[in-house]
PDB file of C-alpha atoms and ligand atoms in Angstrom:
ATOM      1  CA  UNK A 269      15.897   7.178  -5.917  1.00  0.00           C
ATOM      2  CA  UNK A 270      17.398   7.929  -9.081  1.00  0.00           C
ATOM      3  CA  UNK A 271      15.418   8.936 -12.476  1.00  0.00           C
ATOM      4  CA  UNK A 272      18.123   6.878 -14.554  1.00  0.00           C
ATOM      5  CA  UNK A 273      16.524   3.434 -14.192  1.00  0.00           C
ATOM      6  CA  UNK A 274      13.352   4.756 -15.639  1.00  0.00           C
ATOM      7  CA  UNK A 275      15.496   4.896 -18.944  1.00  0.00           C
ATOM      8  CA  UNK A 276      16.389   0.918 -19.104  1.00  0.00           C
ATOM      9  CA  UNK A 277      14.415  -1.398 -21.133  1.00  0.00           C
ATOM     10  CA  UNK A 278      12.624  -4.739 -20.756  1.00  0.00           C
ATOM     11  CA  UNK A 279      12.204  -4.557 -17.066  1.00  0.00           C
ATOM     12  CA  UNK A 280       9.579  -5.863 -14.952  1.00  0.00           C
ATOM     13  CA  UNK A 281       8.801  -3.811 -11.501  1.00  0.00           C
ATOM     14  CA  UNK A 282       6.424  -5.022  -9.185  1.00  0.00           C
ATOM     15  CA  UNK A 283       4.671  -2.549  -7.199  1.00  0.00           C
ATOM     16  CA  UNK A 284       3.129  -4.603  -4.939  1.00  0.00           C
ATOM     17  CA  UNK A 285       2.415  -8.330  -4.523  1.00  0.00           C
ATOM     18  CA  UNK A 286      -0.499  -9.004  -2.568  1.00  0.00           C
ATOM     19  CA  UNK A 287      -3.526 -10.689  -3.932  1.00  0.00           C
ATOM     20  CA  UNK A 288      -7.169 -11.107  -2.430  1.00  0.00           C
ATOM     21  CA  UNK A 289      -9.064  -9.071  -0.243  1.00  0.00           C
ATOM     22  CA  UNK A 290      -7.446  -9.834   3.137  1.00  0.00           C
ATOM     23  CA  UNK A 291      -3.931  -9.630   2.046  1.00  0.00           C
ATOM     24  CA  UNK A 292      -4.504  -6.136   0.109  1.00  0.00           C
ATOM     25  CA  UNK A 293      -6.881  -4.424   2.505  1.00  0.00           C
ATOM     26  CA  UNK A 294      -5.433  -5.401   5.637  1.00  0.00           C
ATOM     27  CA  UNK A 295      -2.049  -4.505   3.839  1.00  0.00           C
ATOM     28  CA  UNK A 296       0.034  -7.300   4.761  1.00  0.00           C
ATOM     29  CA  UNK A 297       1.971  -6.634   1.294  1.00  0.00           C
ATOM     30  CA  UNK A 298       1.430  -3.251  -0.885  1.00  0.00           C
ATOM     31  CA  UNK A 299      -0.481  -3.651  -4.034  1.00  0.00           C
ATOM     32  CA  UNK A 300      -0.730  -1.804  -7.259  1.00  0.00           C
ATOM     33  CA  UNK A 301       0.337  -4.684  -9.711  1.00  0.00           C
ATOM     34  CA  UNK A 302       3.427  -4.332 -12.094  1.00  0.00           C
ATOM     35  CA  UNK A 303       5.156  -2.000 -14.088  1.00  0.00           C
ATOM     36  CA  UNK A 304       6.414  -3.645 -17.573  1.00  0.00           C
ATOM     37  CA  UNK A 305       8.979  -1.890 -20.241  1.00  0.00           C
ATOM     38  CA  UNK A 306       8.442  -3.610 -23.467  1.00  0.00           C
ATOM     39  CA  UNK A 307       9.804  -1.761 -26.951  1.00  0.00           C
ATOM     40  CA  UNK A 308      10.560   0.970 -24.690  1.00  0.00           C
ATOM     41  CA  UNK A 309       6.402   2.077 -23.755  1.00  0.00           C
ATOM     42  CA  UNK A 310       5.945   1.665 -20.327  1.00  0.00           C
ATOM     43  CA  UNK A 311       2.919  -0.800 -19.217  1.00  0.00           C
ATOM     44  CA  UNK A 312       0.853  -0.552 -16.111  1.00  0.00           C
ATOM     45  CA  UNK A 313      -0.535  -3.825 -15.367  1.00  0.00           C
ATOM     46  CA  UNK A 314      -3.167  -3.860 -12.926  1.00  0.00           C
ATOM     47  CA  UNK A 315      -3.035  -0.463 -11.091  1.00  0.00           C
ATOM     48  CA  UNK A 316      -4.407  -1.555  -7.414  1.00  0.00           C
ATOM     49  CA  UNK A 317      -4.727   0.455  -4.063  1.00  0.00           C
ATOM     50  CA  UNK A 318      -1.482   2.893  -3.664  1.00  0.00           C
ATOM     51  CA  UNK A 319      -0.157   2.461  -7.299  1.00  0.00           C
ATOM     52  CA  UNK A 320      -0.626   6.546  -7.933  1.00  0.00           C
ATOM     53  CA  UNK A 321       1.169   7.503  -4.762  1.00  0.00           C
ATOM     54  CA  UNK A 322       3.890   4.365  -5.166  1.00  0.00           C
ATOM     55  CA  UNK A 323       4.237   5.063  -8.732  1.00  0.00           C
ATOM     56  CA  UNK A 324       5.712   9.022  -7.080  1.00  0.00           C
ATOM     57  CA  UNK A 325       7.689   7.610  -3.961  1.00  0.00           C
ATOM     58  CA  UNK A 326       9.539   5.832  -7.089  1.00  0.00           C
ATOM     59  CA  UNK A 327      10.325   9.270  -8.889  1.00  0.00           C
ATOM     60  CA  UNK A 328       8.486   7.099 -11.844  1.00  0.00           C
ATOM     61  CA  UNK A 329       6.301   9.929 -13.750  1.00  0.00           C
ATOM     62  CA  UNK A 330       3.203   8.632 -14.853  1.00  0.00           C
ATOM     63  CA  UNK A 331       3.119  11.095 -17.754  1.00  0.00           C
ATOM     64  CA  UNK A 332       5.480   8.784 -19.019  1.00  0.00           C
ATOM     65  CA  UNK A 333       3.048   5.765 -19.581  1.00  0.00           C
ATOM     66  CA  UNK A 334       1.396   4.673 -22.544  1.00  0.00           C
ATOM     67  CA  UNK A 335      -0.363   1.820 -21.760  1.00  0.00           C
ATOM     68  CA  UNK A 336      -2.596   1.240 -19.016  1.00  0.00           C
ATOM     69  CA  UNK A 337      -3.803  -2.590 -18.541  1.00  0.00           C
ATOM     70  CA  UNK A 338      -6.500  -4.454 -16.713  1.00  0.00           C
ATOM     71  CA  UNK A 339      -7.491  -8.053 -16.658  1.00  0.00           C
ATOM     72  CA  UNK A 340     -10.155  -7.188 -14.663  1.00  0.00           C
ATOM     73  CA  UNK A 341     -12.198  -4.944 -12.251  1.00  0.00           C
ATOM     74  CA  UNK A 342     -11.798  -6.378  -8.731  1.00  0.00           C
ATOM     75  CA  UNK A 343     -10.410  -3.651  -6.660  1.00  0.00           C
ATOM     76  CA  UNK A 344      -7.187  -5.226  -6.055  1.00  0.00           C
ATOM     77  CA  UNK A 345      -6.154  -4.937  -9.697  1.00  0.00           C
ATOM     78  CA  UNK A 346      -8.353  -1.715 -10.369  1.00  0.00           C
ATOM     79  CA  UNK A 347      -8.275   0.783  -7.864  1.00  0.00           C
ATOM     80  CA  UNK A 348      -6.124   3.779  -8.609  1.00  0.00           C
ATOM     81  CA  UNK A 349      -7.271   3.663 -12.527  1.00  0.00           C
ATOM     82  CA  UNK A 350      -8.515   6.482 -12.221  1.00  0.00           C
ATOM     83  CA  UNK A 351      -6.186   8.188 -10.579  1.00  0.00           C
ATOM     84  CA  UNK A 352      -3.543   6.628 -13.032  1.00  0.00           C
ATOM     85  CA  UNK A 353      -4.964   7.730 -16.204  1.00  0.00           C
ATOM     86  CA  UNK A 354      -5.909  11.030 -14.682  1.00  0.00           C
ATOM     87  CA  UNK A 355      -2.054  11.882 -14.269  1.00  0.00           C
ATOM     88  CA  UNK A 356      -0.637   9.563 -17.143  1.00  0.00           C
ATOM     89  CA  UNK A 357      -2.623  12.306 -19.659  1.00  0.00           C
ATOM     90  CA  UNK A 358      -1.648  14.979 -17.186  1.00  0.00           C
ATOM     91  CA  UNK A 359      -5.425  16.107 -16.293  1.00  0.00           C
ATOM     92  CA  UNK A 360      -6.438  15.632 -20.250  1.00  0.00           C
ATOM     93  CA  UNK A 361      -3.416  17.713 -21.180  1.00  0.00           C
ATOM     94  CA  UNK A 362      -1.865  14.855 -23.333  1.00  0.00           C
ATOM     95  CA  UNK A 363      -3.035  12.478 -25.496  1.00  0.00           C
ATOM     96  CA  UNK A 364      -1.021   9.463 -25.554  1.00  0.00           C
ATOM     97  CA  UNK A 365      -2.299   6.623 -22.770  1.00  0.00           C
ATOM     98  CA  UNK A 366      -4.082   3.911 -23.891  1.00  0.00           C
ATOM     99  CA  UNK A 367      -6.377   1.752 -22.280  1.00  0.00           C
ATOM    100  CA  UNK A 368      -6.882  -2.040 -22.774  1.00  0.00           C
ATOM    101  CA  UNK A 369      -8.941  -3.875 -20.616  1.00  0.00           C
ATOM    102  CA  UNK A 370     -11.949  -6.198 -20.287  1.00  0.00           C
ATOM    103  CA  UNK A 371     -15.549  -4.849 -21.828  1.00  0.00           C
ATOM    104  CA  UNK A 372     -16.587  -4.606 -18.256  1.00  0.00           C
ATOM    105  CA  UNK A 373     -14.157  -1.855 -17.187  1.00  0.00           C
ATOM    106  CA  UNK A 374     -15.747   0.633 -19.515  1.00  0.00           C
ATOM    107  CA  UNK A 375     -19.085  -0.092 -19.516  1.00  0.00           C
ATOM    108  CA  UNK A 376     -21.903  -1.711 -17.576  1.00  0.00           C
ATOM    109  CA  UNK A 377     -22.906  -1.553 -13.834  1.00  0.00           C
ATOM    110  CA  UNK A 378     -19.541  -2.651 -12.218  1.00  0.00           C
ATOM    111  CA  UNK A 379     -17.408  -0.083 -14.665  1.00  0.00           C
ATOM    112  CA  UNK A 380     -14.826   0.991 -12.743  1.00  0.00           C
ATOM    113  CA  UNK A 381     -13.748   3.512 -15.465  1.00  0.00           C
ATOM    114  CA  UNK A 382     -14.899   7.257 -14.788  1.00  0.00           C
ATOM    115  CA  UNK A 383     -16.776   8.420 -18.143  1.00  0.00           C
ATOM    116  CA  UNK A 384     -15.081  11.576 -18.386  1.00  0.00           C
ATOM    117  CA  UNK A 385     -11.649   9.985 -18.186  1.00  0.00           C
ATOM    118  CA  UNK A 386     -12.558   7.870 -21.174  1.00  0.00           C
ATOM    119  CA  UNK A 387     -12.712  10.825 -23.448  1.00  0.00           C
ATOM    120  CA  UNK A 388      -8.844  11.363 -22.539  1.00  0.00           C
ATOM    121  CA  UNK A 389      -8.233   8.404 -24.037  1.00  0.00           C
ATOM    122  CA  UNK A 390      -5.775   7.929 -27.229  1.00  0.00           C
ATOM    123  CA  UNK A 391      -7.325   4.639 -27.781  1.00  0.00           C
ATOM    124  CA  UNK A 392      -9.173   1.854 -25.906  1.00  0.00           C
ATOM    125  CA  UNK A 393      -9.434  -1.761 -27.091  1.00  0.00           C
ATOM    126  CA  UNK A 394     -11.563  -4.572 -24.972  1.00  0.00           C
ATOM    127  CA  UNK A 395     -10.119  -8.162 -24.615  1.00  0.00           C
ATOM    128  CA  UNK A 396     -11.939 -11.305 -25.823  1.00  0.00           C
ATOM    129  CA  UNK A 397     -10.596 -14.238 -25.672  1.00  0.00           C
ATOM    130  CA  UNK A 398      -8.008 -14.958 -28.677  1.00  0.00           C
ATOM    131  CA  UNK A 399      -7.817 -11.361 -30.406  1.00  0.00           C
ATOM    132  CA  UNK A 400      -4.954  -9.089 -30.225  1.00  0.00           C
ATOM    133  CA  UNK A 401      -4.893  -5.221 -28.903  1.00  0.00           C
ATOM    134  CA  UNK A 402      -2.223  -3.365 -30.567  1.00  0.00           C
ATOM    135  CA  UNK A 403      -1.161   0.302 -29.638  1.00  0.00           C
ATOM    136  CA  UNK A 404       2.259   1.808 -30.690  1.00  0.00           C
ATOM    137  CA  UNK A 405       4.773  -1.021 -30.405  1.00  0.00           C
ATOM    138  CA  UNK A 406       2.813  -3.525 -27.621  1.00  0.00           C
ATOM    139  CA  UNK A 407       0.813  -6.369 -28.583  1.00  0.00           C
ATOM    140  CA  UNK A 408      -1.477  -7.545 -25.801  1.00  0.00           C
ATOM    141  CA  UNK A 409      -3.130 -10.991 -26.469  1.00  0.00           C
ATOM    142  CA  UNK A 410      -6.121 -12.152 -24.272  1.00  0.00           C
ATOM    143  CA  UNK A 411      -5.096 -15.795 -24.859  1.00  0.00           C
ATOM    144  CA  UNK A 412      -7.864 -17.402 -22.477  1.00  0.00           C
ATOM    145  CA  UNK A 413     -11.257 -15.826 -20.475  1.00  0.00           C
ATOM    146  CA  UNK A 414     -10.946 -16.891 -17.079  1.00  0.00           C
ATOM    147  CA  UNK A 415     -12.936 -18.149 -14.248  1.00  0.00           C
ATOM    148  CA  UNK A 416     -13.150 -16.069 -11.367  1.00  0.00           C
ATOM    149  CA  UNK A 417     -15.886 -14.901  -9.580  1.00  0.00           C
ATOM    150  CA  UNK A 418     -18.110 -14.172 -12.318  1.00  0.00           C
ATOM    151  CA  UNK A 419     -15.513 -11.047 -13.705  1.00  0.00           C
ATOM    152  CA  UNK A 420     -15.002 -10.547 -16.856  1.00  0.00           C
ATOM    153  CA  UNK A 421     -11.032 -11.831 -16.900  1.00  0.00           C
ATOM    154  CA  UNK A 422      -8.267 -13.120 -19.048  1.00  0.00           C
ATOM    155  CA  UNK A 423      -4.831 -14.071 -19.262  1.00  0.00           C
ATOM    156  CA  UNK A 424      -2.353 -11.904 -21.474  1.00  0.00           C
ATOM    157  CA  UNK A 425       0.265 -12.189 -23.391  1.00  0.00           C
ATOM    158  CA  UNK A 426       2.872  -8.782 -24.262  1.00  0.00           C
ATOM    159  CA  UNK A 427       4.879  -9.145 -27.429  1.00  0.00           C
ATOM    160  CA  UNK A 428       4.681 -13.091 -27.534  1.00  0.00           C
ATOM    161  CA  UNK A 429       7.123 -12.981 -25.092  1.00  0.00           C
ATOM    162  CA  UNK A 430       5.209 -12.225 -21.040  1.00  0.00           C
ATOM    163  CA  UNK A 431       2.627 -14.149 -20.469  1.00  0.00           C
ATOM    164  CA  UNK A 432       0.627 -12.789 -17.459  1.00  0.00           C
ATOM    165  CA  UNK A 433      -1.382 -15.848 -15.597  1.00  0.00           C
ATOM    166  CA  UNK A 434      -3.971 -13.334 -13.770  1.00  0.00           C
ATOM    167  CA  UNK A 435      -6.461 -14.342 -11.078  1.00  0.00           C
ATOM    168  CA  UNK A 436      -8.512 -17.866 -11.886  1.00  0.00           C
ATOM    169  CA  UNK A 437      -9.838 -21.156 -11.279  1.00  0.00           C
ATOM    170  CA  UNK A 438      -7.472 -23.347 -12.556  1.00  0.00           C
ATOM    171  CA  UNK A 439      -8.528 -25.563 -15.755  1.00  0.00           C
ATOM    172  CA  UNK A 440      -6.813 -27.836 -17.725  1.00  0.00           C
ATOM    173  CA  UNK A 441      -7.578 -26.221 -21.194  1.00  0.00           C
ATOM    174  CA  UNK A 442      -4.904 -23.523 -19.610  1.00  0.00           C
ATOM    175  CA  UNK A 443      -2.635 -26.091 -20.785  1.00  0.00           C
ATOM    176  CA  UNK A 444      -4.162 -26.244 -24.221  1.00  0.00           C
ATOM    177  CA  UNK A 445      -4.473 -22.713 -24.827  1.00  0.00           C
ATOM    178  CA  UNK A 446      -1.587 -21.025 -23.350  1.00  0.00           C
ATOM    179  CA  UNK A 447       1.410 -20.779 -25.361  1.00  0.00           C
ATOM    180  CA  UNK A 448       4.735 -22.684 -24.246  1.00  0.00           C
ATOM    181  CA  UNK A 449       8.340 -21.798 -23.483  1.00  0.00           C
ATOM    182  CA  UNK A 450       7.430 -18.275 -22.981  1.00  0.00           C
ATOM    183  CA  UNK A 451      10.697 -15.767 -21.211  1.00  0.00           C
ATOM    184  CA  UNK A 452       8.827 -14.981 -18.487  1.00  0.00           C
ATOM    185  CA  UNK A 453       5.257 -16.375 -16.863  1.00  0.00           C
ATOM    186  CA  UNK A 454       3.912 -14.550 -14.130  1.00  0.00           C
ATOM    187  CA  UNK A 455       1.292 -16.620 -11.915  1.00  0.00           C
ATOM    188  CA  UNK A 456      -0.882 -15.042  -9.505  1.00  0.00           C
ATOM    189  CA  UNK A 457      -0.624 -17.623  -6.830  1.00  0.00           C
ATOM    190  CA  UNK A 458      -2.933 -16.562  -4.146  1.00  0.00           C
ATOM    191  CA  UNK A 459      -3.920 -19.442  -2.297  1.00  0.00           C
ATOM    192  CA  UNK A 460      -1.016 -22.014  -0.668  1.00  0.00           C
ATOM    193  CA  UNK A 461      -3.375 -25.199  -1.185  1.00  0.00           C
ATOM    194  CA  UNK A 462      -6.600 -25.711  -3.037  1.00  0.00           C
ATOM    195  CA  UNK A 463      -9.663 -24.398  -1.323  1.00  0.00           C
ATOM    196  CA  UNK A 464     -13.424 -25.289  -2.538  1.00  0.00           C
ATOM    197  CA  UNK A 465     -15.483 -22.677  -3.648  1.00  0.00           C
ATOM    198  CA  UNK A 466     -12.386 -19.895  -4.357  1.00  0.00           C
ATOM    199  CA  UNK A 467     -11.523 -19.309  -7.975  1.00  0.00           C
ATOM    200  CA  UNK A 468      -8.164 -18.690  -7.326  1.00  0.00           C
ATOM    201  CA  UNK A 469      -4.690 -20.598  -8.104  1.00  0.00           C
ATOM    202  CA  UNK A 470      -2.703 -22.412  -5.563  1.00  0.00           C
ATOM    203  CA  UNK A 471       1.395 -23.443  -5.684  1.00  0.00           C
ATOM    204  CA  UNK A 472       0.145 -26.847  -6.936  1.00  0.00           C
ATOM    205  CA  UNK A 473      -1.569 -25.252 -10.162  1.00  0.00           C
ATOM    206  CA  UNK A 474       1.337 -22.926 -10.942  1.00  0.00           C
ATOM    207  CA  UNK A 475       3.646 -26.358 -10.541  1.00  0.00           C
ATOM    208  CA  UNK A 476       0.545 -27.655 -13.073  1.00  0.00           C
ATOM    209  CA  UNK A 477       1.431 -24.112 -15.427  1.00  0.00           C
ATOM    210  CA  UNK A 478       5.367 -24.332 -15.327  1.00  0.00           C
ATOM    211  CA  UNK A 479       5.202 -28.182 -15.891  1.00  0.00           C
ATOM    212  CA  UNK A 480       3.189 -28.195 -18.318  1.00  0.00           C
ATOM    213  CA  UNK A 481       3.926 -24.722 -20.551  1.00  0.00           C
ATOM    214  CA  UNK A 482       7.624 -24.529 -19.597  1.00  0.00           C
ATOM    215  CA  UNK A 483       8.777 -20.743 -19.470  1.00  0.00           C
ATOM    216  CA  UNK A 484      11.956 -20.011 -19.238  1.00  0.00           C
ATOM    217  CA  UNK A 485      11.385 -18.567 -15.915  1.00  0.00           C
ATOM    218  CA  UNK A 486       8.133 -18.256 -13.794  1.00  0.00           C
ATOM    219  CA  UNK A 487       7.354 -15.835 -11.299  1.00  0.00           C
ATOM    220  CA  UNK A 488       4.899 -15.973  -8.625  1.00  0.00           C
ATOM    221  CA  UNK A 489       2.980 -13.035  -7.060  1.00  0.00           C
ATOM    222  CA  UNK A 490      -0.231 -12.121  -5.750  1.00  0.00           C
ATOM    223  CA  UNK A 491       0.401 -13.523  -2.212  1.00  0.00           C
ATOM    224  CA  UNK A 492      -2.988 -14.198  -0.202  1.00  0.00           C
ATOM    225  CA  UNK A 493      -4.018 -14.007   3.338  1.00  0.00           C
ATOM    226  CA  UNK A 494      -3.185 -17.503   4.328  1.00  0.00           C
ATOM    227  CA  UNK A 495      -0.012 -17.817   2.303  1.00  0.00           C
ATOM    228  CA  UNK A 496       1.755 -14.823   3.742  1.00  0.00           C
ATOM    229  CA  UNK A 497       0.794 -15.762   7.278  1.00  0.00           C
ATOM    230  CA  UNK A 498       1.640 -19.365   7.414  1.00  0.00           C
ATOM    231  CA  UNK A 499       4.035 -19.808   4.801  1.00  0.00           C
ATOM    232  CA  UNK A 500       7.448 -18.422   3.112  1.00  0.00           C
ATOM    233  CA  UNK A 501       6.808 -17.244  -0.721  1.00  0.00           C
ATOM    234  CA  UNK A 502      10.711 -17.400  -1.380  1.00  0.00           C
ATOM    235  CA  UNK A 503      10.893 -21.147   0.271  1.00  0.00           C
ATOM    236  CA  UNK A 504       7.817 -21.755  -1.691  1.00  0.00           C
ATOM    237  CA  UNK A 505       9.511 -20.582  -5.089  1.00  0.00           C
ATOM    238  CA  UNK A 506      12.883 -23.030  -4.475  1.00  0.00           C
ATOM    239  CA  UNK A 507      10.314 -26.023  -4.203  1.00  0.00           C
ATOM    240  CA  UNK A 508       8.626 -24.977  -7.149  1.00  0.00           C
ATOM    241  CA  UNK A 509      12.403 -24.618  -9.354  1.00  0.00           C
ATOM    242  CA  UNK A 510      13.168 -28.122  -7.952  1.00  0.00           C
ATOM    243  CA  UNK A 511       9.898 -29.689  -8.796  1.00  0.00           C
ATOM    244  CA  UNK A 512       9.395 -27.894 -12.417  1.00  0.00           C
ATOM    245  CA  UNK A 513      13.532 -27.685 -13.071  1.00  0.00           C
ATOM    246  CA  UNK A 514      12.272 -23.851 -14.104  1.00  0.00           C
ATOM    247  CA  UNK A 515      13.958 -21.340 -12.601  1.00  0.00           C
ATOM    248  CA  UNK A 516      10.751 -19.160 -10.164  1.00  0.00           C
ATOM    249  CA  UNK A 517      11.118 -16.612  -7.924  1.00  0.00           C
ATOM    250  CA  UNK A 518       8.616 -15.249  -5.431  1.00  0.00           C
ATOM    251  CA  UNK A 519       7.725 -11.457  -6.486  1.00  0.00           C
ATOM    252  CA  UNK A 520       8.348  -8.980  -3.726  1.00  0.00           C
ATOM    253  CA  UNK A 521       6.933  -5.385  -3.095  1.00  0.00           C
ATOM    254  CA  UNK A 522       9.219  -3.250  -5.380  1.00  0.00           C
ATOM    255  CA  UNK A 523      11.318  -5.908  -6.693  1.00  0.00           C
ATOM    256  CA  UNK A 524      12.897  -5.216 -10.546  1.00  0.00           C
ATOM    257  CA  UNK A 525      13.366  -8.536 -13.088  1.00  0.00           C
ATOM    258  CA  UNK A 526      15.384  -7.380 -16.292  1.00  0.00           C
ATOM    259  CA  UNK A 527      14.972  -9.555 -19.244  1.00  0.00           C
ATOM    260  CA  UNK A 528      16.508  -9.080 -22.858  1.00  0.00           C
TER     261      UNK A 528
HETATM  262 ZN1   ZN B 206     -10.054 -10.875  -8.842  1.00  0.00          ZN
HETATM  263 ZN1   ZN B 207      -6.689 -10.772  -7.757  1.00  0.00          ZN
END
C-alpha cells in the first residue's frame, strides 16, 4: 500500500460495510464505517469494530484526521472511538481532532465517549436536528433525528454536497426534509425486505430515497445478516439504477468512490 493516495481529495473509502449485529459480530463483512476527504480534512464517519487496526493495515495515519463523526452510539458505528481519537491526537500530544456527534455520545448512561479523551478534544459540537457543526473547512448538518431503537440518531449532510442516510425506520417526512439532487447519498440498507418491529431501511426504502430526493449517485452499504446470506448487494444495486434511473453501487469492504 502506498502513502500517495492519502494525498488525493474528495474521496470516499469505506472501511467496512456491514450493518447490524449479526452481520458485524459474526463478521460476515468488516466494519468500521467510512473514511471521507472533503476540503482536504479527513472525516471518520462512524468508527466501528476494527477501524483502528484497518485504518494501519491501510498505511492511513490517524494523526492525520480532523474530524471524527458519529450518528450514533450502537457499537457497530461506535466501537473503536476511543481508540480513534486516542491515536488521531497522538495520546493527547496534538490538538487538532474534533468530535461531532449526538448528545448521547458524550454524556449520559450509554456514553460511549471515555471522559478523559474528551479533554483532548479541539472542539466538540452535538447534533440536533436542523443546526449546523462547523470545524475548520467541514460543515456537518444533522438534517433529520431518526428512528431507531430509541438512539439518539440523525442523518448528515458534509458541505451540502454528501448526504449520509444512517441507520432508521423509514418515514416519509425523509422526503420532506432531506435535501434533493445531492452528488452522492449514502443509504444504510440493512435489511433486503421490510421486517416488523426493526427500525432499519430495506432496498425498497432506499428505491423510496433515490426516487424521491434524486442524487446524482446513491450508494448502498451497511449490509445485514439476511441480505448478505441470501442475496447479491451488487445485483441488488443494478435493480435499484434501473428502477430509480440513478446511477447506485453496492459499497464493498475497502472500496474508494472519488468525486469532484
Ligand atoms: Zn444502530
Ligand atoms: Zn447500524
Amino acid at each position: 500500500m502506498v502513502l500517495y493516495k492519502w494525498k488525493k481529495l474528495d474521496k470516499i473509502l469505506f472501511l467496512g460495510t456491514a450493518g447490524g449485529r449479526a452481520s458485524t459480530f459474526r463478521l460476515l463483512r468488516r466494519s468500521g464505517g467510512f473514511l471521507l476527504n472533503l476540503s482536504g480534512r479527513w472525516i471518520h464517519v462512524d468508527p466501528g469494530p476494527g477501524a483502528f487496526v484497518y485504518l494501519h493495515q491501510m498505511d492511513f495515519d490517524p494523526r492525520d484526521l480532523d474530524l471524527v463523526v458519529l450518528s450514533h452510539v450502537h457499537l457497530d458505528h461506535s466501537a473503536d472511538v476511543n481508540s480513534i481519537l486516542e491515536s488521531a491526537t497522538d495520546g493527547g500530544r496534538r490538538y487538532h481532532t474534533a468530535l461531532l456527534a449526538p448528545r448521547s455520545v458524550f454524556e449520559g448512561e450509554d456514553r460511549i465517549l471515555l471522559p478523559y479523551l474528551r479533554k483532548r478534544l479541539a472542539y466538540e459540537a452535538f447534533f440536533e436536528e436542523g443546526k449546523i457543526a462547523e470545524y475548520m473547512d467541514v460543515k456537518v448538518k444533522a438534517v433529520m433525528k431518526h428512528r431507531h431503537h430509541d438512539a439518539e440518531t440523525y442523518a448528515l449532510l458534509f458541505n451540502d454536497r454528501i448526504l449520509y442516510v444512517t441507520c432508521a425506520l423509514f418515514e416519509e417526512r425523509m422526503l420532506e426534509v432531506y435535501p434533493k439532487n445531492v452528488d452522492i447519498m449514502i443509504i444504510n440498507t440493512t435489511l433486503y425486505s421490510k421486517r416488523t418491529y426493526i427500525e432499519h431501511l430495506c432496498v425498497d426504502d432506499a428505491i423510496k430515497l433515490i426516487n424521491g430526493l434524486k442524487p446524482k449517485r446513491a450508494i448502498l452499504t451497511h449490509f445485514g445478516y439476511e441480505f448478505l446470506k441470501h442475496h447479491d448487494p451488487q445485483e441488488v444495486a443494478k435493480r435499484v439504477s434501473f428502477i430509480t434511473q440513478v446511477e447506485t453501487i453496492a459499497a464493498f469492504d475497502g472500496m474508494e468512490v472519488y468525486f469532484h
